[in-house]
Coordinates of C-alpha atoms in Angstrom, one line a residue:
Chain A
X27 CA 98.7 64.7 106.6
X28 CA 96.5 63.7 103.8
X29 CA 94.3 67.2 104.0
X30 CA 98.1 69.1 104.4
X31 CA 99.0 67.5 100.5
X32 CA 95.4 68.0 99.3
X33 CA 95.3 71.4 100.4
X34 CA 98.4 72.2 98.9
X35 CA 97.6 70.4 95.8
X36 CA 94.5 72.8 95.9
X37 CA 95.8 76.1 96.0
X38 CA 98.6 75.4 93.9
X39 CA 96.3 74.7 91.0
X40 CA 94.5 77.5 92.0
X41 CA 97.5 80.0 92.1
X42 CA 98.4 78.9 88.7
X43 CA 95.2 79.4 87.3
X44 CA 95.1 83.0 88.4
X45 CA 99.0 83.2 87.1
X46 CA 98.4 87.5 87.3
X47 CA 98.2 87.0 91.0
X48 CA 101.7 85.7 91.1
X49 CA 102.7 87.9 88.5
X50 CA 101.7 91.3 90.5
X51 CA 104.2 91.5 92.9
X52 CA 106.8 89.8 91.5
X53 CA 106.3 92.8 88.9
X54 CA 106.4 95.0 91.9
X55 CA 109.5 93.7 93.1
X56 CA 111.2 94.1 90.1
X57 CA 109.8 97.8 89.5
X58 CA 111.2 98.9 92.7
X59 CA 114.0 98.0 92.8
X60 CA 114.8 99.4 89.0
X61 CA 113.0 103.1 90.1
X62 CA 115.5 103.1 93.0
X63 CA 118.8 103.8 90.8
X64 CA 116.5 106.7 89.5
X65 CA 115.7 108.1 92.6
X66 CA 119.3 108.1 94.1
X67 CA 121.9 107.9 91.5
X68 CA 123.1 105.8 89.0
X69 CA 127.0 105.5 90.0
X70 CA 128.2 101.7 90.4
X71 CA 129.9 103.0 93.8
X72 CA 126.5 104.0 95.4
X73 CA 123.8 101.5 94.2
X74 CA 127.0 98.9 95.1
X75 CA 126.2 100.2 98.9
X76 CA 122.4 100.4 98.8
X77 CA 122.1 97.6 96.7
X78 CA 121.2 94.5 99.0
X79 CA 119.1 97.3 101.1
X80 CA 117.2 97.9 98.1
X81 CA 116.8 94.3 97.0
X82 CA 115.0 93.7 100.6
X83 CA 113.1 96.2 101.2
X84 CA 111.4 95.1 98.1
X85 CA 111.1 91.9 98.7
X86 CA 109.7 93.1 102.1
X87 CA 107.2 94.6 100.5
X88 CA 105.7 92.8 97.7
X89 CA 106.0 89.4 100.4
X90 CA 103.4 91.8 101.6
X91 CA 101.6 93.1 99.0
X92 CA 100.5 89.1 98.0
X93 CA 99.4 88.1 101.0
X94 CA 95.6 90.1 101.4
X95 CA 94.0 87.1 99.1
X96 CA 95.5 84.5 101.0
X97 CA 92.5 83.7 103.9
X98 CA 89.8 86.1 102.1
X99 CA 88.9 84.3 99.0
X100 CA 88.4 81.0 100.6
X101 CA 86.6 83.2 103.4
X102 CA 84.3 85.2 100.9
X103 CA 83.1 81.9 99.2
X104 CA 82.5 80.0 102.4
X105 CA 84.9 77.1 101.8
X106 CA 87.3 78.1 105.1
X107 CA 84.1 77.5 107.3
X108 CA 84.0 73.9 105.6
X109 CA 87.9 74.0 106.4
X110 CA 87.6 75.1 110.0
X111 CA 84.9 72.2 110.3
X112 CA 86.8 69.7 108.8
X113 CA 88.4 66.6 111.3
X114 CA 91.8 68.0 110.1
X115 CA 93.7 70.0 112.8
X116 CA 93.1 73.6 111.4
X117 CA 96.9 75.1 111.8
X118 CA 98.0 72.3 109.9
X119 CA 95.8 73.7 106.9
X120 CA 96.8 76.9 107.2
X121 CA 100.2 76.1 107.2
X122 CA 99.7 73.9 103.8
X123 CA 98.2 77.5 102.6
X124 CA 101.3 79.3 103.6
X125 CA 103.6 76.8 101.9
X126 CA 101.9 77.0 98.6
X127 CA 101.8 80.7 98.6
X128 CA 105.5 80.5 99.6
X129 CA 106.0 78.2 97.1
X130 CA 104.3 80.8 94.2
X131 CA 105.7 84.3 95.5
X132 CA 108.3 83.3 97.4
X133 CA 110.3 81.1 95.2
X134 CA 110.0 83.2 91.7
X135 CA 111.7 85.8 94.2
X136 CA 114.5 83.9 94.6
X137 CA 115.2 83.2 91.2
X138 CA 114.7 86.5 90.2
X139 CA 116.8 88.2 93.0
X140 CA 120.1 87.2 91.8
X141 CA 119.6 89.3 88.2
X142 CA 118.6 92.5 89.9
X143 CA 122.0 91.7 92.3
X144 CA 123.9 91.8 89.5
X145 CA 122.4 95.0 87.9
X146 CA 123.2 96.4 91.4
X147 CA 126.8 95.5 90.9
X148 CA 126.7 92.8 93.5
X149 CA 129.6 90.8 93.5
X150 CA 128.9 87.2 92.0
X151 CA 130.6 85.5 95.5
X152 CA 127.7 87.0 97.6
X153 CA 125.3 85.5 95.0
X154 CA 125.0 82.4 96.9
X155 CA 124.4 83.6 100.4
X156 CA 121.9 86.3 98.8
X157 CA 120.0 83.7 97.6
X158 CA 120.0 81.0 101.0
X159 CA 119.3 84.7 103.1
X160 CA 116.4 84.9 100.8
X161 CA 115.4 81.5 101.1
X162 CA 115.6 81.4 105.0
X163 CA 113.8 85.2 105.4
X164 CA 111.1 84.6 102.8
X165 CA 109.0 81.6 104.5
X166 CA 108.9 84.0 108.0
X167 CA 107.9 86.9 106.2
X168 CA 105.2 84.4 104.6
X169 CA 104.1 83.4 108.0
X170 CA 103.9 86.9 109.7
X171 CA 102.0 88.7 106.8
X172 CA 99.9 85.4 106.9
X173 CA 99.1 86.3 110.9
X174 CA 98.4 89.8 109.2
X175 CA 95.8 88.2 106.5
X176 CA 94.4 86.0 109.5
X177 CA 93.6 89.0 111.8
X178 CA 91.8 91.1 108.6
X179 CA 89.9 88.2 107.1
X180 CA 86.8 89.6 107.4
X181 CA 87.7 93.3 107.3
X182 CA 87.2 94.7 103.8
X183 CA 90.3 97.0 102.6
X184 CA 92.5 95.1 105.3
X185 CA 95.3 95.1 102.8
X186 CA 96.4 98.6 103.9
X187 CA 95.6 97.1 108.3
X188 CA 98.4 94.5 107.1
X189 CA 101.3 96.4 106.4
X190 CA 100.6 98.2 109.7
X191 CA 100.3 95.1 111.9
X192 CA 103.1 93.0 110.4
X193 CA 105.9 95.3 109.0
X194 CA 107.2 96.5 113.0
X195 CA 107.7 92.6 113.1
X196 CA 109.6 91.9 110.1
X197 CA 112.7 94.5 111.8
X198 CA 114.8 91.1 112.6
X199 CA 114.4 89.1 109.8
X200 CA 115.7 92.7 107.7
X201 CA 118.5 92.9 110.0
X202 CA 119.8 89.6 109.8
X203 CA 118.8 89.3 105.9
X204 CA 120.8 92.3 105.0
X205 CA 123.6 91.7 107.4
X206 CA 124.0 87.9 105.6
X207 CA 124.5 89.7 102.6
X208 CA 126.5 92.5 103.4
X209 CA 129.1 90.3 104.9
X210 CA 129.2 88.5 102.2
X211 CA 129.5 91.0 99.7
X212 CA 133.1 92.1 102.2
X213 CA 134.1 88.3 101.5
X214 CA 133.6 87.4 105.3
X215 CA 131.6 84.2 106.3
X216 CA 127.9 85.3 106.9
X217 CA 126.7 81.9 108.7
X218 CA 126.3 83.6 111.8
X219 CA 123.2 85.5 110.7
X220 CA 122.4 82.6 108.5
X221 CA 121.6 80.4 111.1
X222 CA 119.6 83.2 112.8
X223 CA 117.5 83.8 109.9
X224 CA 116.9 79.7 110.1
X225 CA 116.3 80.2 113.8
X226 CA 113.4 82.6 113.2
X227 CA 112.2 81.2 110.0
X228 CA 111.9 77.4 112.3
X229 CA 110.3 79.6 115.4
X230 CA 107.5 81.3 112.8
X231 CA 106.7 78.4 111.3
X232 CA 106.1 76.4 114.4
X233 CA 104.3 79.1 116.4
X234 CA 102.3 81.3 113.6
X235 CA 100.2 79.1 112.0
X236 CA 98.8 78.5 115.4
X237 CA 98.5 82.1 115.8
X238 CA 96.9 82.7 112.3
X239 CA 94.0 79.8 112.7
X240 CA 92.8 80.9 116.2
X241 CA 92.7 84.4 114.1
X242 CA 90.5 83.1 111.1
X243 CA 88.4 81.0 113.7
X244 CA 87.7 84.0 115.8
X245 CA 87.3 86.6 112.7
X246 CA 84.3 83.7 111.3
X247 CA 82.7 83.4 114.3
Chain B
X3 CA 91.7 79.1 157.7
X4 CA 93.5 78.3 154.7
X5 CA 90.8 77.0 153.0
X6 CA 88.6 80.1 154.1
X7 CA 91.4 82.7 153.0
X8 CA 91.6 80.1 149.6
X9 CA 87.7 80.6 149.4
X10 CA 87.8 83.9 149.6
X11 CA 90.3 84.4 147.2
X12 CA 88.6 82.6 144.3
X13 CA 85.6 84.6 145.3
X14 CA 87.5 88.1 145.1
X15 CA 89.2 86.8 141.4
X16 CA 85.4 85.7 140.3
X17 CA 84.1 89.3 141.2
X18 CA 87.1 91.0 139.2
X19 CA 84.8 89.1 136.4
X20 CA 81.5 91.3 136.9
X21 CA 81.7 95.2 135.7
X22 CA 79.7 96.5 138.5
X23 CA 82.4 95.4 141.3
X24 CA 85.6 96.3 139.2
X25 CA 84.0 100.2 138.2
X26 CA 83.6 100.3 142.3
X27 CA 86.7 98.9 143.3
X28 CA 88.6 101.2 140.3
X29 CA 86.2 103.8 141.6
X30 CA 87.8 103.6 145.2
X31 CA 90.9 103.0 144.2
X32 CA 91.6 105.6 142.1
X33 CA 91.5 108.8 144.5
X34 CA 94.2 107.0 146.4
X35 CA 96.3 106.4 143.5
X36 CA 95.8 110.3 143.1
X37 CA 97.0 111.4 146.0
X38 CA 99.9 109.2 146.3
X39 CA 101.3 110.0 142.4
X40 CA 100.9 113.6 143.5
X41 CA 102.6 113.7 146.2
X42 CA 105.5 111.3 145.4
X43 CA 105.8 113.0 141.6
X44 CA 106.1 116.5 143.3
X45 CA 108.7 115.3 145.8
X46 CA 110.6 113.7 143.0
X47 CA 110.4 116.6 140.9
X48 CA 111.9 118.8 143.5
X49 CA 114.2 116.7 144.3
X50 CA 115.6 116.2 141.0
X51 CA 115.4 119.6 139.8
X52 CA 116.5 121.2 143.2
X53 CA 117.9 118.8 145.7
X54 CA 120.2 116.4 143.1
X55 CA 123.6 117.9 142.3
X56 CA 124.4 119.2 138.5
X57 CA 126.2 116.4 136.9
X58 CA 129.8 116.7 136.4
X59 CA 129.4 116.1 132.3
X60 CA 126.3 116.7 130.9
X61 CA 125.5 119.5 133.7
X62 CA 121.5 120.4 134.0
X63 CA 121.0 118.8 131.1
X64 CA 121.0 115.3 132.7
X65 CA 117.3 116.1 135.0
X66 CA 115.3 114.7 132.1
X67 CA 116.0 111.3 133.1
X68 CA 113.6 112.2 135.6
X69 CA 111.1 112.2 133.0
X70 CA 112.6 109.5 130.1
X71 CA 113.4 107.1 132.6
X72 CA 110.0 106.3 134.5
X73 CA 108.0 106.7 131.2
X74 CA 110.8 104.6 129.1
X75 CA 109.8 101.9 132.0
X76 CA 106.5 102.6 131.6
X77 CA 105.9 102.2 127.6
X78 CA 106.9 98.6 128.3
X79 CA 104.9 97.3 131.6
X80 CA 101.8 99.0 129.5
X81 CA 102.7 96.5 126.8
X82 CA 102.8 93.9 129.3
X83 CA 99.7 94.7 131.1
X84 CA 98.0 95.0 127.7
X85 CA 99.1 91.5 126.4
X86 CA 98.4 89.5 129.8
X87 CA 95.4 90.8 130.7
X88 CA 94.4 90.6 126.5
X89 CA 95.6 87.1 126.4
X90 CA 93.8 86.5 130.0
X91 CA 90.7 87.8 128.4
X92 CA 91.1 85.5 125.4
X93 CA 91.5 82.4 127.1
X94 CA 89.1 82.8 130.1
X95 CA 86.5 85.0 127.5
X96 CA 86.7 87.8 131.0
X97 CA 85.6 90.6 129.0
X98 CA 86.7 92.7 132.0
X99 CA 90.2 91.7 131.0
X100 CA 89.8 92.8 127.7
X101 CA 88.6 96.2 129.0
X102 CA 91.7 97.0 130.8
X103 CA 93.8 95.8 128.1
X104 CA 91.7 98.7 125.9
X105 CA 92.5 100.7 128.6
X106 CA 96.3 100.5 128.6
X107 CA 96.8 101.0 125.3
X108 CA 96.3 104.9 124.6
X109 CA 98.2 105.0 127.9
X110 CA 101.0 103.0 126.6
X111 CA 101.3 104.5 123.4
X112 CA 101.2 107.7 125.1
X113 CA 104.4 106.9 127.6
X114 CA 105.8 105.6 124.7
X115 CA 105.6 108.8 123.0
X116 CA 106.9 110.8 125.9
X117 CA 109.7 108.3 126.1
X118 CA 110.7 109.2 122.4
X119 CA 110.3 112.6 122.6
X120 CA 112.1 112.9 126.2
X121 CA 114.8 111.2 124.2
X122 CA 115.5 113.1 121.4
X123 CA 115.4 116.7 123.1
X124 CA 118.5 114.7 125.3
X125 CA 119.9 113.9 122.5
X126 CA 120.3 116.8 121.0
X127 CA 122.4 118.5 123.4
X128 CA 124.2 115.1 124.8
X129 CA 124.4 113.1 121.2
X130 CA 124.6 116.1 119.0
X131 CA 121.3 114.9 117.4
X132 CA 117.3 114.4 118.1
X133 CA 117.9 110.7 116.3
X134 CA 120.3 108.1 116.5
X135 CA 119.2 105.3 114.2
X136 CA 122.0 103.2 115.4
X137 CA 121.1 103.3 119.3
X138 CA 118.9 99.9 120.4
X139 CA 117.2 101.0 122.9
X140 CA 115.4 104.4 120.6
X141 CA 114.6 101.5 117.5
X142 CA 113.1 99.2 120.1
X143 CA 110.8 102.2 121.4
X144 CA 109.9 103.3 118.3
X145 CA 108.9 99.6 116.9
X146 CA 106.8 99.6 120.2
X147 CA 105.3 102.4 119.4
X148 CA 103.6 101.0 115.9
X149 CA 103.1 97.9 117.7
X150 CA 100.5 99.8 120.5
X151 CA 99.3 101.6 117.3
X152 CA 98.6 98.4 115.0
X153 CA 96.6 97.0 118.2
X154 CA 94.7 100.2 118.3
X155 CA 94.0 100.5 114.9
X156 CA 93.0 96.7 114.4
X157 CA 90.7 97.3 117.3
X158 CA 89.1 100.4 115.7
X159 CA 88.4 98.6 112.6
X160 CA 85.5 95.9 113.8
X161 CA 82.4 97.4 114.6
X162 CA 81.5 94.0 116.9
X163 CA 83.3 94.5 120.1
X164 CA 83.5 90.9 121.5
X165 CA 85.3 90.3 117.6
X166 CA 87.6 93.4 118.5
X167 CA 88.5 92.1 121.9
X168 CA 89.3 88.1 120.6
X169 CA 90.9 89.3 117.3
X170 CA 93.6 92.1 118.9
X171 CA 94.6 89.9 121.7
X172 CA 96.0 87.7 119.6
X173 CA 98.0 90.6 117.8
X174 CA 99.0 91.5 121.4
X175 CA 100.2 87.9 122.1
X176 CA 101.9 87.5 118.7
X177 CA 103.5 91.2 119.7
X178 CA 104.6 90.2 123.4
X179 CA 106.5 87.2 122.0
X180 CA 108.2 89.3 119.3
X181 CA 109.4 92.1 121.5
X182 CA 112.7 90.3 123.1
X183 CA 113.0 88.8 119.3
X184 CA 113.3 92.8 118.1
X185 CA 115.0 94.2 121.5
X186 CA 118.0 91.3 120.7
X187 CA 118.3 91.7 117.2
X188 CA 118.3 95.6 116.7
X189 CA 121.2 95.2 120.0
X190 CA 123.1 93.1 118.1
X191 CA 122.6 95.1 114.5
X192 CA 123.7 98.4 116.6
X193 CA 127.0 96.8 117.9
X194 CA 128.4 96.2 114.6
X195 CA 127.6 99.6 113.7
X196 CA 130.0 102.4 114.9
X197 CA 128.8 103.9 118.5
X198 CA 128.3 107.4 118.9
X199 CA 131.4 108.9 119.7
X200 CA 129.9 110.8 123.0
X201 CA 127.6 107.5 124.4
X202 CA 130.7 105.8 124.5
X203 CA 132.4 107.7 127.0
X204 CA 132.1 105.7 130.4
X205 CA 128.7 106.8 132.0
X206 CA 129.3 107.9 135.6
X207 CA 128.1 105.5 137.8
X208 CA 124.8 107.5 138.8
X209 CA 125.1 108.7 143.2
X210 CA 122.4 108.1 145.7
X211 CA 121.3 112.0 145.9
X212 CA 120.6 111.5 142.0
X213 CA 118.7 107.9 141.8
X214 CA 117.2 109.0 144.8
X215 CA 115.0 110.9 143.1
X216 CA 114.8 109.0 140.0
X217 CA 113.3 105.9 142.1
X218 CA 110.7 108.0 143.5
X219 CA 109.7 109.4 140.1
X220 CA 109.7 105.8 138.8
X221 CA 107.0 105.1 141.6
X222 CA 105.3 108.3 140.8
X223 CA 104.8 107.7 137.5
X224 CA 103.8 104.0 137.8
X225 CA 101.0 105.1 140.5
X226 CA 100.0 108.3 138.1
X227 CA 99.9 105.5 135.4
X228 CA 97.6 103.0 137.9
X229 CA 95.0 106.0 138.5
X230 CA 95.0 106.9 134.6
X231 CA 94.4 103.4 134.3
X232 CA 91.1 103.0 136.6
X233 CA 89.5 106.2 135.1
X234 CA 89.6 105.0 131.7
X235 CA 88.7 101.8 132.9
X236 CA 85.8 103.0 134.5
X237 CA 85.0 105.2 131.0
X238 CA 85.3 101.3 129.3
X239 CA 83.2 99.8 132.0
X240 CA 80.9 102.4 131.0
X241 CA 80.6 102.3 127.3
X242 CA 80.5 98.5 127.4
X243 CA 77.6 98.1 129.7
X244 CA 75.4 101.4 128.7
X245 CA 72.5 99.5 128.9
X246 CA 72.7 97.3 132.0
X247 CA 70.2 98.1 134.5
X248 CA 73.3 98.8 137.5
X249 CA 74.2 101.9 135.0
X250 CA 71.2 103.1 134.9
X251 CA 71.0 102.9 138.5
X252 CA 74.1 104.8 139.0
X253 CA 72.8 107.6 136.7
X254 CA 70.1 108.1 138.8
X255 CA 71.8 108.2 141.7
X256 CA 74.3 110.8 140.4
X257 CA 71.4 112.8 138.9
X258 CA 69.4 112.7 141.9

């Protein structure tokens, strides 16, 4: 436990320290979703509609776009191997790397989702189940572009790979996501694909950082 | 002689381990698997496009189930095969497993392919389109469909093998366990959405002189898919152990 806190501690500091790394898709996410209105049309009926679509596909895809450094840094410099050796159990690392770069790109998403909901003419009820979806899909989507990093540690331009690998898998946490908030934009209860999006987010967390460590330890072999 | 047959057993499974006895035994196998497909794919055809009466709604239009159906079927137990035998290969480090789940894959994707396009030229007459976004069962074959490419073009990218074979069985595993995950969740996101008018008509329950045929197709295709499976084994077999002397044996017995 004491390696999971250091570890964290770690590549918190180190996430900070490189604050433009944080910064790029953040930037991205707010980008696309402001060129959307200009590529479909600016009327408060239709961007009302497409508006929660919008807001996750683009947190879909810059959840992505942060994740190629995650494994390849450490991997490049040679600290994983001293990770992978280390008496620690291994997952529990790379789940204490996942949590940190949840806690850097995931969480600055979900403070900055509710603005662009309400440039999209969101209603302000479905605020709060925007931002618990959001909360629930983020640390899945973490974990499965995490599995994606794993698998294309060692491959160089494996960024592009990722998207490839991991976005067929991401179809149920996008259906539930924008299903939680489309109900509650109608003003019905969206609990039901809540506790789905909890469901998957408790199953990827158990399962994939299994699944990504017995990736890095075969890619380092 | 239960502990002979038990012997003999772990022997057999220990051989499917060594590339010169699996390239024989696919060898042998294979020109049976031939024959058979043939046969039963040709009775199936004629019986679905001759013997099997029109049906009452969709008319001739329906006799491509004789081709959607069995490859539909197939796209999946390709997955299957690929994952198990990938995962097999993982765990035991049976490189021979690994080789057939290289082998399925093309295969797989291919069915897959067939399944989608089978699909959409029904559709189009039945549905009124090529594509129905809202249907499951066409958002589940087309998610299939990147997940047999993503394996393929993970593998493509390592120039070690042995790193190739480790590395995408565990994309296949993380893939086999997502699959039900996906299937559920796009069935339930297309039952809030508004049916197609026309698939919601009550399908007639299908007669024997129609599944008939279908059934025997389904066969057909599976033992077509078993011989396409030992050739490119053999091909895999082949590239993998280039240099071992039994290849270079065989090439001069074929040469000879």
């Amino acid at each position: 436990m004491n390696a999971f806190v250091l570890i964290l501690q770690r590549d918190l500091r180190l996430a900070f320290r490189r604050w433009s790394e944080i910064a790029t898709p953040l930037m991205f996410f707010i980008i696309v979703a402001s060129l959307f209105p200009l590529a479909s049309s600016p009327e408060a009926s239709q961007l009302r509609e497409s508006g929660s679509a919008v807001l996750w596909m683009s947190a879909l895809l810059s959840s992505l776009l942060a994740l190629d450094g995650l494994f390849r840094t450490d991997a490049e410099d040679g600290s994983m191997e001293q990770l992978i050796l280390s008496p620690a159990p291994f997952g529990l690392i790379v789940l204490a790397k996942i949590l940190a770069h949840w806690a850097v790109s995931g969480v600055p998403l979900l403070l900055l989702a509710p603005f662009l909901a309400i440039s999209f003419y969101l209603p302000l009820e479905a605020l709060p189940t925007l931002i618990i979806a959001l909360a629930l899909a983020t640390p899945t989507l973490s974990v499965l572009a995490a599995i994606g990093a794993a698998l294309t540690v060692t491959l160089r331009g494996g960024g592009a790979i990722i998207g490839l690998l991991v976005l067929p898998l991401t179809g149920p946490v996008l259906i539930f996501g924008t299903r939680a908030t489309e109900m509650a934009i109608n003003g019905e209860s969206a609990l039901g694909p809540l506790y789905l999006l909890a469901a998957l987010a408790v199953f990827a967390i158990s399962v994939g950082p299994m699944a990504a460590s017995a990736a890095i330890k075969v890619a380092m072999e | 002689m239960t502990v002979t047959l038990r012997v003999r057993f772990v022997r057999w499974f220990h051989q499917l381990a060594s590339p010169p006895y699996v390239y024989r035994l696919a060898g042998q196998l294979a020109p049976w698997f031939a024959v058979t497909a043939g046969l039963l794919l040709l009775t199936g055809t004629y019986g679905g496009l001759v013997l099997a009466p029109a049906d009452y709604l969709q008319g001739d239009g329906f006799r491509i189930i004789y081709v959607h159906v069995p490859s539909a079927y197939l796209s999946m137990l390709a997955y299957i095969i690929m994952a198990t035998s990938a995962v097999v290969g993982f765990i035991w480090r049976i490189k021979m497993a690994h080789g057939l789940a290289v082998s399925a894959a093309p295969l797989g994707a291919s069915f897959t392919l067939l399944a989608l396009v089978t699909g959409g030229i029904w559709g189009k007459p039945m549905w009124g389109t090529y594509w129905q976004w809202a249907d499951a069962r066409l958002m589940s074959e087309l998610l299939l469909l990147f997940l047999f490419a993503g394996y393929m073009v993970l593998r493509a990218s390592f120039d070690d093998r042995e790193k190739a074979d480790r590395v995408s069985a565990i994309l296949a595993a993380v893939g086999v366990i997502n699959i039900p995950i996906i299937h559920y969740s796009v069935e339930w996101w297309s039952t809030l959405h508004q049916g197609p008018t026309i698939a919601k008509l009550d399908q007639p329950s299908i007669t024997m002189d129609m599944l008939s045929p279908l059934l025997v197709m389904i066969l057909g295709f599976t033992i077509f898919f078993a011989w396409l499976l030992c050739k490119r084994l053999q091909g895999e077999i082949l590239n993998r152990e280039g240099h071992a002397r039994w290849v270079e044996k065989l090439l001069e017995e074929i040469t000879r």
